């Protein structure tokens, strides 16, 4: 039985008030003695736990490390990640007939995606453990962030990418930041299987979101959304919609809310409804939510233009499904054309995102049209990656350049 309760006594395995707990059998594991990703007893997911959870008064400074009181360390391998804007999008808000719609643009992190929040902490933990080689499987953004933070920490970085299915900007980042890039003949899920085996053999330290410390960094997205929403509107949002691949962010946001409740900083009924959005061609989480299944059934074949979320086996589903259910949220699948339409709509408001990010807006539109989101709701959509991550998708969704002669009349004739 999955147990995500934080109300447990501090075990002897805790190191300075921090330990890892198995979400299925409750086993406690020392966090920094040995490299560990899953429960040594039952192989289930681990989650970081603390002897105390901070309230709002304990946060100071800016960015991810503003929230160090909620993290295992005071500082990390940092290039000033976090503190991303919460934009209004009045045109889309009007069009959808919503009381309040905002966009948390994680594309404005140093490497252009939310992954930086997980890496600033994950690479710090790697340093603490004394490992030399860091590795991940990736649909692109994780590899870009790991390459960047890994090189900053002086580590070797190995990334496994599904051949031909990663957007150009992401490969360019991993390449220039000096990662060893292996293009695997398989999809993301195959890449993750291979890199997990390399990690189990002790050949590399795994920094996919299976690593519980990645999610600790990512939970700061939730803390920022709540603080920014409160400052802007006086309220926490009713709903947070986000694209889902491995369901790491969904799990991280739910953990953020649980910790605030444990700290007495938020009431349980104030938790925003977690609303996961997947591409129709890669929607195992949506299938599990719609059918009220206890577990996700992995999809072997996946396809979508939103390559970042082209994932059939969301590893964090056991942490994320309870979050969607406990907050009264839901999950919805959107077609690629709906994603592109949402990408254009966001671009029309000055917010440039990659296709996967636009899925959050496309999903809210779909649920609003189906009457599942009320007009009086205050909604935040998470946009996870920058437009320039996938220049080909952006160019395809945008307008064609027109050739003109080098004179003003020629330009005026053409417009
Ligand atoms: N949006 C973007 C832009 C992503 O890159 C990812 C995941 C997601 C959403 C899904 O987030 O896994 O927390 O549900 N990208 C990973 C990668 C898989 O390798 O870059 P999730």
PDB file of C-alpha atoms and ligand atoms in Angstrom, residues 112-115 136-144 160-161 170 188 208-209 214-215 218 242-251 278 307-311 314 316 354-357 382-386 389, ligand 1:
ATOM      1  CA  UNK A 112      15.649  26.767 -20.556  1.00  0.00           C
ATOM      2  CA  UNK A 113      13.663  24.198 -18.590  1.00  0.00           C
ATOM      3  CA  UNK A 114      12.535  23.263 -15.069  1.00  0.00           C
ATOM      4  CA  UNK A 115      15.159  20.501 -14.981  1.00  0.00           C
ATOM      5  CA  UNK A 136      20.671  10.185 -17.476  1.00  0.00           C
ATOM      6  CA  UNK A 137      18.257   8.994 -20.104  1.00  0.00           C
ATOM      7  CA  UNK A 138      16.461  11.904 -21.652  1.00  0.00           C
ATOM      8  CA  UNK A 139      13.965  13.252 -24.124  1.00  0.00           C
ATOM      9  CA  UNK A 140      16.380  16.204 -24.181  1.00  0.00           C
ATOM     10  CA  UNK A 141      15.893  18.717 -21.386  1.00  0.00           C
ATOM     11  CA  UNK A 142      17.278  16.548 -18.605  1.00  0.00           C
ATOM     12  CA  UNK A 143      20.380  15.930 -20.700  1.00  0.00           C
ATOM     13  CA  UNK A 144      20.884  19.664 -21.312  1.00  0.00           C
ATOM     14  CA  UNK A 160      21.370   8.466 -23.500  1.00  0.00           C
ATOM     15  CA  UNK A 161      18.929   9.902 -26.027  1.00  0.00           C
ATOM     16  CA  UNK A 170      18.556  20.234 -26.447  1.00  0.00           C
ATOM     17  CA  UNK A 188      13.045   7.093 -23.900  1.00  0.00           C
ATOM     18  CA  UNK A 208      16.754  10.907 -13.795  1.00  0.00           C
ATOM     19  CA  UNK A 209      13.683  11.805 -11.733  1.00  0.00           C
ATOM     20  CA  UNK A 214      15.771  15.637  -8.244  1.00  0.00           C
ATOM     21  CA  UNK A 215      12.170  15.937  -7.094  1.00  0.00           C
ATOM     22  CA  UNK A 218      11.576  20.517  -8.415  1.00  0.00           C
ATOM     23  CA  UNK A 242       1.067  20.643 -16.161  1.00  0.00           C
ATOM     24  CA  UNK A 243       2.454  18.435 -18.919  1.00  0.00           C
ATOM     25  CA  UNK A 244       3.206  14.894 -17.783  1.00  0.00           C
ATOM     26  CA  UNK A 245       5.987  12.640 -19.004  1.00  0.00           C
ATOM     27  CA  UNK A 246       7.573  10.706 -16.148  1.00  0.00           C
ATOM     28  CA  UNK A 247       5.190  12.463 -13.737  1.00  0.00           C
ATOM     29  CA  UNK A 248       8.122  13.841 -11.731  1.00  0.00           C
ATOM     30  CA  UNK A 249       6.719  17.358 -11.468  1.00  0.00           C
ATOM     31  CA  UNK A 250       3.278  16.053 -10.559  1.00  0.00           C
ATOM     32  CA  UNK A 251       4.882  14.042  -7.747  1.00  0.00           C
ATOM     33  CA  UNK A 278      -0.421  14.166 -21.813  1.00  0.00           C
ATOM     34  CA  UNK A 307       8.946  14.926 -27.999  1.00  0.00           C
ATOM     35  CA  UNK A 308       9.745  15.978 -24.405  1.00  0.00           C
ATOM     36  CA  UNK A 309       6.777  13.940 -23.170  1.00  0.00           C
ATOM     37  CA  UNK A 310       7.074  11.034 -25.594  1.00  0.00           C
ATOM     38  CA  UNK A 311       7.135   8.567 -22.679  1.00  0.00           C
ATOM     39  CA  UNK A 314       5.976   7.213 -16.231  1.00  0.00           C
ATOM     40  CA  UNK A 316       6.907   8.462 -10.845  1.00  0.00           C
ATOM     41  CA  UNK A 354       8.216  24.308 -26.661  1.00  0.00           C
ATOM     42  CA  UNK A 355       5.355  21.953 -27.673  1.00  0.00           C
ATOM     43  CA  UNK A 356       5.230  19.840 -24.465  1.00  0.00           C
ATOM     44  CA  UNK A 357       4.778  23.005 -22.406  1.00  0.00           C
ATOM     45  CA  UNK A 382       3.111  25.222 -15.984  1.00  0.00           C
ATOM     46  CA  UNK A 383       5.113  25.784 -19.162  1.00  0.00           C
ATOM     47  CA  UNK A 384       8.149  23.616 -18.756  1.00  0.00           C
ATOM     48  CA  UNK A 385      10.539  24.518 -21.587  1.00  0.00           C
ATOM     49  CA  UNK A 386      11.565  27.461 -23.790  1.00  0.00           C
ATOM     50  CA  UNK A 389      14.512  24.182 -27.288  1.00  0.00           C
TER      51      UNK A 389
HETATM   52  N1  LIG B   1       7.892  19.246 -20.204  1.00  0.00           N
HETATM   53  C1  LIG B   1       9.137  19.228 -20.672  1.00  0.00           C
HETATM   54  C2  LIG B   1       9.601  20.366 -21.521  1.00  0.00           C
HETATM   55  C3  LIG B   1       9.989  18.144 -20.366  1.00  0.00           C
HETATM   56  O1  LIG B   1      11.222  18.130 -20.831  1.00  0.00           O
HETATM   57  C4  LIG B   1       9.493  17.075 -19.595  1.00  0.00           C
HETATM   58  C5  LIG B   1      10.316  15.925 -19.279  1.00  0.00           C
HETATM   59  C6  LIG B   1       8.178  17.154 -19.129  1.00  0.00           C
HETATM   60  C7  LIG B   1       7.410  18.254 -19.442  1.00  0.00           C
HETATM   61  C8  LIG B   1       7.581  16.081 -18.290  1.00  0.00           C
HETATM   62  O2  LIG B   1       7.929  16.223 -16.965  1.00  0.00           O
HETATM   63  O3  LIG B   1       8.663  13.921 -16.465  1.00  0.00           O
HETATM   64  O4  LIG B   1       8.181  15.558 -14.652  1.00  0.00           O
HETATM   65  O5  LIG B   1       6.334  14.574 -16.006  1.00  0.00           O
HETATM   66  N2  LIG B   1      11.437  15.694 -19.829  1.00  0.00           N
HETATM   67  C9  LIG B   1      12.348  14.623 -19.447  1.00  0.00           C
HETATM   68  C10 LIG B   1      13.672  14.802 -20.133  1.00  0.00           C
HETATM   69  C11 LIG B   1      11.789  13.277 -19.553  1.00  0.00           C
HETATM   70  O6  LIG B   1      14.391  13.822 -20.331  1.00  0.00           O
HETATM   71  O7  LIG B   1      14.050  15.943 -20.448  1.00  0.00           O
HETATM   72  P1  LIG B   1       7.762  14.994 -15.942  1.00  0.00           P
END
